[in-house]
Amino acid sequence: HLDVDAHRQYLPAWQEDANDPKLVSSVERTQHEAGYINDLAMARCARQRINFVVDGTMRKAEHTQRNIQRMREESAQWKNCGARGNLMMRPLRVTIVFVAADVDVCLERVALRTAETGRPVVKECNQQCRESVKALSKRVNLFTHLKNNRDGLKFVAGSAQELKAFAFSAPHKLGRVWV
């Protein structure tokens, strides 16, 4: 589980901010470095063919698309070493699980989380995330959209069965063509 926000707490600029909640400027100052740590962890997982989950907003579609492509390339490096492939060496598959809530629900949850964790959220993230997801949803092997309002989780696109099949089955057993 790779989470930029989890990495952020170890950075000097974050630790030096004594405010509670932290300043939005501290989030902005640590974003690049925490993101870089996350990118390094993703690359290591991809090269070693270790499954990983990236917990993030995907607010920058171009950056996310570049990362997806780079991780697919990293995971295929075994081919360049002359290694013989097997079922474990199939191409990296990518899914987006988009968990969304209505904006008013998001704002309430952000306020609660800021009070609990001391970590503020940049307000533009919500709309940027929705735009990125729309742009990227057709470029991954599986797209799942869940609504998480006050009435619990509801599937908007995809299903629990598809997600389970994606996680636990070989691509050829799913009845779909996976890139």
mmCIF file with all atom_site columns, C-alpha atoms in Angstrom:
data_model
loop_
_atom_site.group_PDB
_atom_site.id
_atom_site.type_symbol
_atom_site.label_atom_id
_atom_site.label_alt_id
_atom_site.label_comp_id
_atom_site.label_asym_id
_atom_site.label_entity_id
_atom_site.label_seq_id
_atom_site.pdbx_PDB_ins_code
_atom_site.Cartn_x
_atom_site.Cartn_y
_atom_site.Cartn_z
_atom_site.occupancy
_atom_site.B_iso_or_equiv
_atom_site.pdbx_formal_charge
_atom_site.auth_seq_id
_atom_site.auth_comp_id
_atom_site.auth_asym_id
_atom_site.auth_atom_id
_atom_site.pdbx_PDB_model_num
ATOM 1   C CA . HIS A 1 1   ? 0.000   0.000   0.000   1.00 0.00 ? 1   HIS A CA 1
ATOM 2   C CA . LEU A 1 2   ? 1.734   3.148   -1.251  1.00 0.00 ? 2   LEU A CA 1
ATOM 3   C CA . ASP A 1 3   ? 0.378   6.420   0.113   1.00 0.00 ? 3   ASP A CA 1
ATOM 4   C CA . VAL A 1 4   ? 1.942   9.825   -0.520  1.00 0.00 ? 4   VAL A CA 1
ATOM 5   C CA . ASP A 1 5   ? 0.360   11.168  2.665   1.00 0.00 ? 5   ASP A CA 1
ATOM 6   C CA . ALA A 1 6   ? 1.964   8.418   4.749   1.00 0.00 ? 6   ALA A CA 1
ATOM 7   C CA . HIS A 1 7   ? 5.398   9.339   3.341   1.00 0.00 ? 7   HIS A CA 1
ATOM 8   C CA . ARG A 1 8   ? 4.810   13.039  3.943   1.00 0.00 ? 8   ARG A CA 1
ATOM 9   C CA . GLN A 1 9   ? 4.828   12.730  7.738   1.00 0.00 ? 9   GLN A CA 1
ATOM 10  C CA . TYR A 1 10  ? 8.545   11.828  7.745   1.00 0.00 ? 10  TYR A CA 1
ATOM 11  C CA . LEU A 1 11  ? 9.676   14.863  5.765   1.00 0.00 ? 11  LEU A CA 1
ATOM 12  C CA . PRO A 1 12  ? 11.386  17.764  7.580   1.00 0.00 ? 12  PRO A CA 1
ATOM 13  C CA . ALA A 1 13  ? 9.040   20.438  6.192   1.00 0.00 ? 13  ALA A CA 1
ATOM 14  C CA . TRP A 1 14  ? 6.070   18.494  7.581   1.00 0.00 ? 14  TRP A CA 1
ATOM 15  C CA . GLN A 1 15  ? 7.655   17.835  10.953  1.00 0.00 ? 15  GLN A CA 1
ATOM 16  C CA . GLU A 1 16  ? 8.738   21.466  11.321  1.00 0.00 ? 16  GLU A CA 1
ATOM 17  C CA . ASP A 1 17  ? 5.154   22.721  10.912  1.00 0.00 ? 17  ASP A CA 1
ATOM 18  C CA . ALA A 1 18  ? 3.931   22.864  14.526  1.00 0.00 ? 18  ALA A CA 1
ATOM 19  C CA . ASN A 1 19  ? 0.424   23.970  13.528  1.00 0.00 ? 19  ASN A CA 1
ATOM 20  C CA . ASP A 1 20  ? -2.571  21.752  14.202  1.00 0.00 ? 20  ASP A CA 1
ATOM 21  C CA . PRO A 1 21  ? -3.961  21.332  11.647  1.00 0.00 ? 21  PRO A CA 1
ATOM 22  C CA . LYS A 1 22  ? -0.916  21.629  9.421   1.00 0.00 ? 22  LYS A CA 1
ATOM 23  C CA . LEU A 1 23  ? -0.766  24.531  6.992   1.00 0.00 ? 23  LEU A CA 1
ATOM 24  C CA . VAL A 1 24  ? -1.878  23.936  3.402   1.00 0.00 ? 24  VAL A CA 1
ATOM 25  C CA . SER A 1 25  ? 1.512   25.352  2.420   1.00 0.00 ? 25  SER A CA 1
ATOM 26  C CA . SER A 1 26  ? 3.139   22.405  4.249   1.00 0.00 ? 26  SER A CA 1
ATOM 27  C CA . VAL A 1 27  ? 1.117   20.006  2.109   1.00 0.00 ? 27  VAL A CA 1
ATOM 28  C CA . GLU A 1 28  ? 2.196   21.860  -1.011  1.00 0.00 ? 28  GLU A CA 1
ATOM 29  C CA . ARG A 1 29  ? 5.868   22.031  0.081   1.00 0.00 ? 29  ARG A CA 1
ATOM 30  C CA . THR A 1 30  ? 6.041   18.284  0.750   1.00 0.00 ? 30  THR A CA 1
ATOM 31  C CA . GLN A 1 31  ? 4.014   17.104  -2.261  1.00 0.00 ? 31  GLN A CA 1
ATOM 32  C CA . HIS A 1 32  ? 6.901   16.753  -4.715  1.00 0.00 ? 32  HIS A CA 1
ATOM 33  C CA . GLU A 1 33  ? 9.233   14.925  -2.337  1.00 0.00 ? 33  GLU A CA 1
ATOM 34  C CA . ALA A 1 34  ? 6.532   12.611  -0.941  1.00 0.00 ? 34  ALA A CA 1
ATOM 35  C CA . GLY A 1 35  ? 5.378   11.884  -4.498  1.00 0.00 ? 35  GLY A CA 1
ATOM 36  C CA . TYR A 1 36  ? 8.950   11.081  -5.526  1.00 0.00 ? 36  TYR A CA 1
ATOM 37  C CA . ILE A 1 37  ? 9.268   8.586   -2.657  1.00 0.00 ? 37  ILE A CA 1
ATOM 38  C CA . ASN A 1 38  ? 6.008   7.005   -3.814  1.00 0.00 ? 38  ASN A CA 1
ATOM 39  C CA . ASP A 1 39  ? 7.261   6.835   -7.414  1.00 0.00 ? 39  ASP A CA 1
ATOM 40  C CA . LEU A 1 40  ? 10.456  5.085   -6.287  1.00 0.00 ? 40  LEU A CA 1
ATOM 41  C CA . ALA A 1 41  ? 8.448   2.552   -4.282  1.00 0.00 ? 41  ALA A CA 1
ATOM 42  C CA . MET A 1 42  ? 6.169   1.888   -7.281  1.00 0.00 ? 42  MET A CA 1
ATOM 43  C CA . ALA A 1 43  ? 9.168   1.340   -9.552  1.00 0.00 ? 43  ALA A CA 1
ATOM 44  C CA . ARG A 1 44  ? 10.740  -1.105  -7.128  1.00 0.00 ? 44  ARG A CA 1
ATOM 45  C CA . CYS A 1 45  ? 7.491   -3.065  -6.816  1.00 0.00 ? 45  CYS A CA 1
ATOM 46  C CA . ALA A 1 46  ? 7.041   -3.132  -10.603 1.00 0.00 ? 46  ALA A CA 1
ATOM 47  C CA . ARG A 1 47  ? 10.634  -4.283  -11.250 1.00 0.00 ? 47  ARG A CA 1
ATOM 48  C CA . GLN A 1 48  ? 10.335  -7.012  -8.635  1.00 0.00 ? 48  GLN A CA 1
ATOM 49  C CA . ARG A 1 49  ? 6.826   -7.885  -9.889  1.00 0.00 ? 49  ARG A CA 1
ATOM 50  C CA . ILE A 1 50  ? 5.274   -7.272  -6.473  1.00 0.00 ? 50  ILE A CA 1
ATOM 51  C CA . ASN A 1 51  ? 1.591   -6.315  -6.446  1.00 0.00 ? 51  ASN A CA 1
ATOM 52  C CA . PHE A 1 52  ? 0.958   -2.835  -5.105  1.00 0.00 ? 52  PHE A CA 1
ATOM 53  C CA . VAL A 1 53  ? -1.871  -0.407  -4.443  1.00 0.00 ? 53  VAL A CA 1
ATOM 54  C CA . VAL A 1 54  ? -1.380  3.326   -4.864  1.00 0.00 ? 54  VAL A CA 1
ATOM 55  C CA . ASP A 1 55  ? -3.648  5.312   -2.573  1.00 0.00 ? 55  ASP A CA 1
ATOM 56  C CA . GLY A 1 56  ? -3.990  8.755   -4.065  1.00 0.00 ? 56  GLY A CA 1
ATOM 57  C CA . THR A 1 57  ? -6.147  11.327  -5.804  1.00 0.00 ? 57  THR A CA 1
ATOM 58  C CA . MET A 1 58  ? -4.697  11.009  -9.324  1.00 0.00 ? 58  MET A CA 1
ATOM 59  C CA . ARG A 1 59  ? -5.343  14.714  -9.673  1.00 0.00 ? 59  ARG A CA 1
ATOM 60  C CA . LYS A 1 60  ? -2.824  15.074  -12.510 1.00 0.00 ? 60  LYS A CA 1
ATOM 61  C CA . ALA A 1 61  ? -3.936  12.814  -15.376 1.00 0.00 ? 61  ALA A CA 1
ATOM 62  C CA . GLU A 1 62  ? -0.755  13.208  -17.439 1.00 0.00 ? 62  GLU A CA 1
ATOM 63  C CA . HIS A 1 63  ? 1.501   12.355  -14.499 1.00 0.00 ? 63  HIS A CA 1
ATOM 64  C CA . THR A 1 64  ? -0.628  9.348   -13.596 1.00 0.00 ? 64  THR A CA 1
ATOM 65  C CA . GLN A 1 65  ? -0.656  8.096   -17.211 1.00 0.00 ? 65  GLN A CA 1
ATOM 66  C CA . ARG A 1 66  ? 3.145   8.446   -17.414 1.00 0.00 ? 66  ARG A CA 1
ATOM 67  C CA . ASN A 1 67  ? 3.487   6.480   -14.160 1.00 0.00 ? 67  ASN A CA 1
ATOM 68  C CA . ILE A 1 68  ? 1.198   3.708   -15.408 1.00 0.00 ? 68  ILE A CA 1
ATOM 69  C CA . GLN A 1 69  ? 3.197   3.405   -18.631 1.00 0.00 ? 69  GLN A CA 1
ATOM 70  C CA . ARG A 1 70  ? 6.521   3.529   -16.780 1.00 0.00 ? 70  ARG A CA 1
ATOM 71  C CA . MET A 1 71  ? 5.423   0.805   -14.340 1.00 0.00 ? 71  MET A CA 1
ATOM 72  C CA . ARG A 1 72  ? 4.295   -1.404  -17.235 1.00 0.00 ? 72  ARG A CA 1
ATOM 73  C CA . GLU A 1 73  ? 7.737   -0.950  -18.792 1.00 0.00 ? 73  GLU A CA 1
ATOM 74  C CA . GLU A 1 74  ? 9.519   -1.574  -15.470 1.00 0.00 ? 74  GLU A CA 1
ATOM 75  C CA . SER A 1 75  ? 7.584   -4.793  -14.895 1.00 0.00 ? 75  SER A CA 1
ATOM 76  C CA . ALA A 1 76  ? 8.556   -6.075  -18.363 1.00 0.00 ? 76  ALA A CA 1
ATOM 77  C CA . GLN A 1 77  ? 12.319  -5.595  -17.864 1.00 0.00 ? 77  GLN A CA 1
ATOM 78  C CA . TRP A 1 78  ? 12.772  -9.327  -17.297 1.00 0.00 ? 78  TRP A CA 1
ATOM 79  C CA . LYS A 1 79  ? 12.454  -9.723  -21.101 1.00 0.00 ? 79  LYS A CA 1
ATOM 80  C CA . ASN A 1 80  ? 15.626  -7.667  -21.611 1.00 0.00 ? 80  ASN A CA 1
ATOM 81  C CA . CYS A 1 81  ? 17.628  -10.029 -19.390 1.00 0.00 ? 81  CYS A CA 1
ATOM 82  C CA . GLY A 1 82  ? 16.960  -13.093 -21.528 1.00 0.00 ? 82  GLY A CA 1
ATOM 83  C CA . ALA A 1 83  ? 14.846  -14.663 -18.790 1.00 0.00 ? 83  ALA A CA 1
ATOM 84  C CA . ARG A 1 84  ? 12.345  -17.292 -19.849 1.00 0.00 ? 84  ARG A CA 1
ATOM 85  C CA . GLY A 1 85  ? 8.779   -16.235 -19.198 1.00 0.00 ? 85  GLY A CA 1
ATOM 86  C CA . ASN A 1 86  ? 6.096   -18.199 -17.408 1.00 0.00 ? 86  ASN A CA 1
ATOM 87  C CA . LEU A 1 87  ? 2.571   -17.534 -16.147 1.00 0.00 ? 87  LEU A CA 1
ATOM 88  C CA . MET A 1 88  ? 4.006   -15.298 -13.438 1.00 0.00 ? 88  MET A CA 1
ATOM 89  C CA . MET A 1 89  ? 5.565   -13.073 -16.101 1.00 0.00 ? 89  MET A CA 1
ATOM 90  C CA . ARG A 1 90  ? 2.388   -11.758 -17.686 1.00 0.00 ? 90  ARG A CA 1
ATOM 91  C CA . PRO A 1 91  ? 2.140   -8.013  -18.339 1.00 0.00 ? 91  PRO A CA 1
ATOM 92  C CA . LEU A 1 92  ? 1.384   -5.637  -15.495 1.00 0.00 ? 92  LEU A CA 1
ATOM 93  C CA . ARG A 1 93  ? -2.352  -5.040  -15.222 1.00 0.00 ? 93  ARG A CA 1
ATOM 94  C CA . VAL A 1 94  ? -3.743  -1.806  -13.857 1.00 0.00 ? 94  VAL A CA 1
ATOM 95  C CA . THR A 1 95  ? -7.109  -1.051  -12.303 1.00 0.00 ? 95  THR A CA 1
ATOM 96  C CA . ILE A 1 96  ? -8.581  2.182   -11.061 1.00 0.00 ? 96  ILE A CA 1
ATOM 97  C CA . VAL A 1 97  ? -10.956 1.919   -8.130  1.00 0.00 ? 97  VAL A CA 1
ATOM 98  C CA . PHE A 1 98  ? -12.546 5.354   -8.010  1.00 0.00 ? 98  PHE A CA 1
ATOM 99  C CA . VAL A 1 99  ? -14.297 5.952   -4.704  1.00 0.00 ? 99  VAL A CA 1
ATOM 100 C CA . ALA A 1 100 ? -16.271 9.182   -4.894  1.00 0.00 ? 100 ALA A CA 1
ATOM 101 C CA . ALA A 1 101 ? -18.798 11.033  -2.795  1.00 0.00 ? 101 ALA A CA 1
ATOM 102 C CA . ASP A 1 102 ? -20.914 14.091  -3.386  1.00 0.00 ? 102 ASP A CA 1
ATOM 103 C CA . VAL A 1 103 ? -18.964 17.317  -2.863  1.00 0.00 ? 103 VAL A CA 1
ATOM 104 C CA . ASP A 1 104 ? -20.867 18.261  0.313   1.00 0.00 ? 104 ASP A CA 1
ATOM 105 C CA . VAL A 1 105 ? -20.064 14.852  1.824   1.00 0.00 ? 105 VAL A CA 1
ATOM 106 C CA . CYS A 1 106 ? -16.410 15.240  0.802   1.00 0.00 ? 106 CYS A CA 1
ATOM 107 C CA . LEU A 1 107 ? -16.191 18.651  2.447   1.00 0.00 ? 107 LEU A CA 1
ATOM 108 C CA . GLU A 1 108 ? -17.627 17.288  5.701   1.00 0.00 ? 108 GLU A CA 1
ATOM 109 C CA . ARG A 1 109 ? -15.176 14.381  5.681   1.00 0.00 ? 109 ARG A CA 1
ATOM 110 C CA . VAL A 1 110 ? -12.239 16.651  4.880   1.00 0.00 ? 110 VAL A CA 1
ATOM 111 C CA . ALA A 1 111 ? -13.098 18.831  7.883   1.00 0.00 ? 111 ALA A CA 1
ATOM 112 C CA . LEU A 1 112 ? -13.315 15.762  10.143  1.00 0.00 ? 112 LEU A CA 1
ATOM 113 C CA . ARG A 1 113 ? -10.068 14.307  8.812   1.00 0.00 ? 113 ARG A CA 1
ATOM 114 C CA . THR A 1 114 ? -8.268  17.615  9.202   1.00 0.00 ? 114 THR A CA 1
ATOM 115 C CA . ALA A 1 115 ? -9.393  17.746  12.834  1.00 0.00 ? 115 ALA A CA 1
ATOM 116 C CA . GLU A 1 116 ? -8.359  14.112  13.446  1.00 0.00 ? 116 GLU A CA 1
ATOM 117 C CA . THR A 1 117 ? -5.056  13.960  11.581  1.00 0.00 ? 117 THR A CA 1
ATOM 118 C CA . GLY A 1 118 ? -4.036  17.592  11.356  1.00 0.00 ? 118 GLY A CA 1
ATOM 119 C CA . ARG A 1 119 ? -3.598  17.194  7.593   1.00 0.00 ? 119 ARG A CA 1
ATOM 120 C CA . PRO A 1 120 ? -5.540  19.647  5.417   1.00 0.00 ? 120 PRO A CA 1
ATOM 121 C CA . VAL A 1 121 ? -6.656  18.886  1.869   1.00 0.00 ? 121 VAL A CA 1
ATOM 122 C CA . VAL A 1 122 ? -6.108  21.156  -1.103  1.00 0.00 ? 122 VAL A CA 1
ATOM 123 C CA . LYS A 1 123 ? -9.668  21.999  -2.228  1.00 0.00 ? 123 LYS A CA 1
ATOM 124 C CA . GLU A 1 124 ? -8.949  21.827  -5.961  1.00 0.00 ? 124 GLU A CA 1
ATOM 125 C CA . CYS A 1 125 ? -8.078  18.126  -5.617  1.00 0.00 ? 125 CYS A CA 1
ATOM 126 C CA . ASN A 1 126 ? -11.696 16.969  -5.805  1.00 0.00 ? 126 ASN A CA 1
ATOM 127 C CA . GLN A 1 127 ? -12.448 18.357  -9.266  1.00 0.00 ? 127 GLN A CA 1
ATOM 128 C CA . GLN A 1 128 ? -8.965  17.562  -10.612 1.00 0.00 ? 128 GLN A CA 1
ATOM 129 C CA . CYS A 1 129 ? -9.369  13.962  -9.485  1.00 0.00 ? 129 CYS A CA 1
ATOM 130 C CA . ARG A 1 130 ? -12.742 13.576  -11.217 1.00 0.00 ? 130 ARG A CA 1
ATOM 131 C CA . GLU A 1 131 ? -11.302 14.989  -14.460 1.00 0.00 ? 131 GLU A CA 1
ATOM 132 C CA . SER A 1 132 ? -8.275  12.675  -14.287 1.00 0.00 ? 132 SER A CA 1
ATOM 133 C CA . VAL A 1 133 ? -10.393 9.608   -13.642 1.00 0.00 ? 133 VAL A CA 1
ATOM 134 C CA . LYS A 1 134 ? -12.550 10.426  -16.653 1.00 0.00 ? 134 LYS A CA 1
ATOM 135 C CA . ALA A 1 135 ? -9.449  10.763  -18.841 1.00 0.00 ? 135 ALA A CA 1
ATOM 136 C CA . LEU A 1 136 ? -7.781  7.586   -17.516 1.00 0.00 ? 136 LEU A CA 1
ATOM 137 C CA . SER A 1 137 ? -10.724 5.206   -17.115 1.00 0.00 ? 137 SER A CA 1
ATOM 138 C CA . LYS A 1 138 ? -10.384 3.839   -20.668 1.00 0.00 ? 138 LYS A CA 1
ATOM 139 C CA . ARG A 1 139 ? -6.602  3.403   -20.427 1.00 0.00 ? 139 ARG A CA 1
ATOM 140 C CA . VAL A 1 140 ? -6.554  0.747   -17.709 1.00 0.00 ? 140 VAL A CA 1
ATOM 141 C CA . ASN A 1 141 ? -7.443  -2.923  -17.643 1.00 0.00 ? 141 ASN A CA 1
ATOM 142 C CA . LEU A 1 142 ? -10.356 -2.478  -15.251 1.00 0.00 ? 142 LEU A CA 1
ATOM 143 C CA . PHE A 1 143 ? -12.251 0.585   -14.072 1.00 0.00 ? 143 PHE A CA 1
ATOM 144 C CA . THR A 1 144 ? -14.505 0.447   -11.020 1.00 0.00 ? 144 THR A CA 1
ATOM 145 C CA . HIS A 1 145 ? -16.474 3.417   -9.699  1.00 0.00 ? 145 HIS A CA 1
ATOM 146 C CA . LEU A 1 146 ? -17.991 3.390   -6.223  1.00 0.00 ? 146 LEU A CA 1
ATOM 147 C CA . LYS A 1 147 ? -20.188 6.022   -4.593  1.00 0.00 ? 147 LYS A CA 1
ATOM 148 C CA . ASN A 1 148 ? -19.437 6.435   -0.893  1.00 0.00 ? 148 ASN A CA 1
ATOM 149 C CA . ASN A 1 149 ? -22.044 8.823   0.462   1.00 0.00 ? 149 ASN A CA 1
ATOM 150 C CA . ARG A 1 150 ? -23.810 8.550   3.794   1.00 0.00 ? 150 ARG A CA 1
ATOM 151 C CA . ASP A 1 151 ? -25.790 5.500   2.612   1.00 0.00 ? 151 ASP A CA 1
ATOM 152 C CA . GLY A 1 152 ? -22.788 3.192   2.178   1.00 0.00 ? 152 GLY A CA 1
ATOM 153 C CA . LEU A 1 153 ? -20.839 1.957   -0.836  1.00 0.00 ? 153 LEU A CA 1
ATOM 154 C CA . LYS A 1 154 ? -22.664 1.514   -4.139  1.00 0.00 ? 154 LYS A CA 1
ATOM 155 C CA . PHE A 1 155 ? -21.161 0.379   -7.436  1.00 0.00 ? 155 PHE A CA 1
ATOM 156 C CA . VAL A 1 156 ? -21.675 2.863   -10.271 1.00 0.00 ? 156 VAL A CA 1
ATOM 157 C CA . ALA A 1 157 ? -19.401 1.077   -12.767 1.00 0.00 ? 157 ALA A CA 1
ATOM 158 C CA . GLY A 1 158 ? -17.950 -2.396  -12.447 1.00 0.00 ? 158 GLY A CA 1
ATOM 159 C CA . SER A 1 159 ? -18.757 -4.822  -9.666  1.00 0.00 ? 159 SER A CA 1
ATOM 160 C CA . ALA A 1 160 ? -17.272 -6.570  -6.668  1.00 0.00 ? 160 ALA A CA 1
ATOM 161 C CA . GLN A 1 161 ? -17.132 -9.760  -8.735  1.00 0.00 ? 161 GLN A CA 1
ATOM 162 C CA . GLU A 1 162 ? -15.111 -8.085  -11.499 1.00 0.00 ? 162 GLU A CA 1
ATOM 163 C CA . LEU A 1 163 ? -12.717 -6.606  -8.960  1.00 0.00 ? 163 LEU A CA 1
ATOM 164 C CA . LYS A 1 164 ? -12.249 -9.980  -7.274  1.00 0.00 ? 164 LYS A CA 1
ATOM 165 C CA . ALA A 1 165 ? -11.729 -11.693 -10.634 1.00 0.00 ? 165 ALA A CA 1
ATOM 166 C CA . PHE A 1 166 ? -9.171  -9.057  -11.582 1.00 0.00 ? 166 PHE A CA 1
ATOM 167 C CA . ALA A 1 167 ? -7.232  -9.514  -8.363  1.00 0.00 ? 167 ALA A CA 1
ATOM 168 C CA . PHE A 1 168 ? -7.289  -13.301 -8.201  1.00 0.00 ? 168 PHE A CA 1
ATOM 169 C CA . SER A 1 169 ? -7.443  -14.576 -11.804 1.00 0.00 ? 169 SER A CA 1
ATOM 170 C CA . ALA A 1 170 ? -5.161  -14.774 -14.792 1.00 0.00 ? 170 ALA A CA 1
ATOM 171 C CA . PRO A 1 171 ? -6.168  -12.306 -17.537 1.00 0.00 ? 171 PRO A CA 1
ATOM 172 C CA . HIS A 1 172 ? -7.227  -15.026 -19.997 1.00 0.00 ? 172 HIS A CA 1
ATOM 173 C CA . LYS A 1 173 ? -9.771  -16.457 -17.529 1.00 0.00 ? 173 LYS A CA 1
ATOM 174 C CA . LEU A 1 174 ? -11.745 -13.236 -17.224 1.00 0.00 ? 174 LEU A CA 1
ATOM 175 C CA . GLY A 1 175 ? -13.367 -13.356 -20.638 1.00 0.00 ? 175 GLY A CA 1
ATOM 176 C CA . ARG A 1 176 ? -11.789 -10.039 -21.593 1.00 0.00 ? 176 ARG A CA 1
ATOM 177 C CA . VAL A 1 177 ? -8.765  -8.923  -23.502 1.00 0.00 ? 177 VAL A CA 1
ATOM 178 C CA . TRP A 1 178 ? -6.310  -7.348  -21.074 1.00 0.00 ? 178 TRP A CA 1
ATOM 179 C CA . VAL A 1 179 ? -3.542  -5.115  -22.326 1.00 0.00 ? 179 VAL A CA 1
#
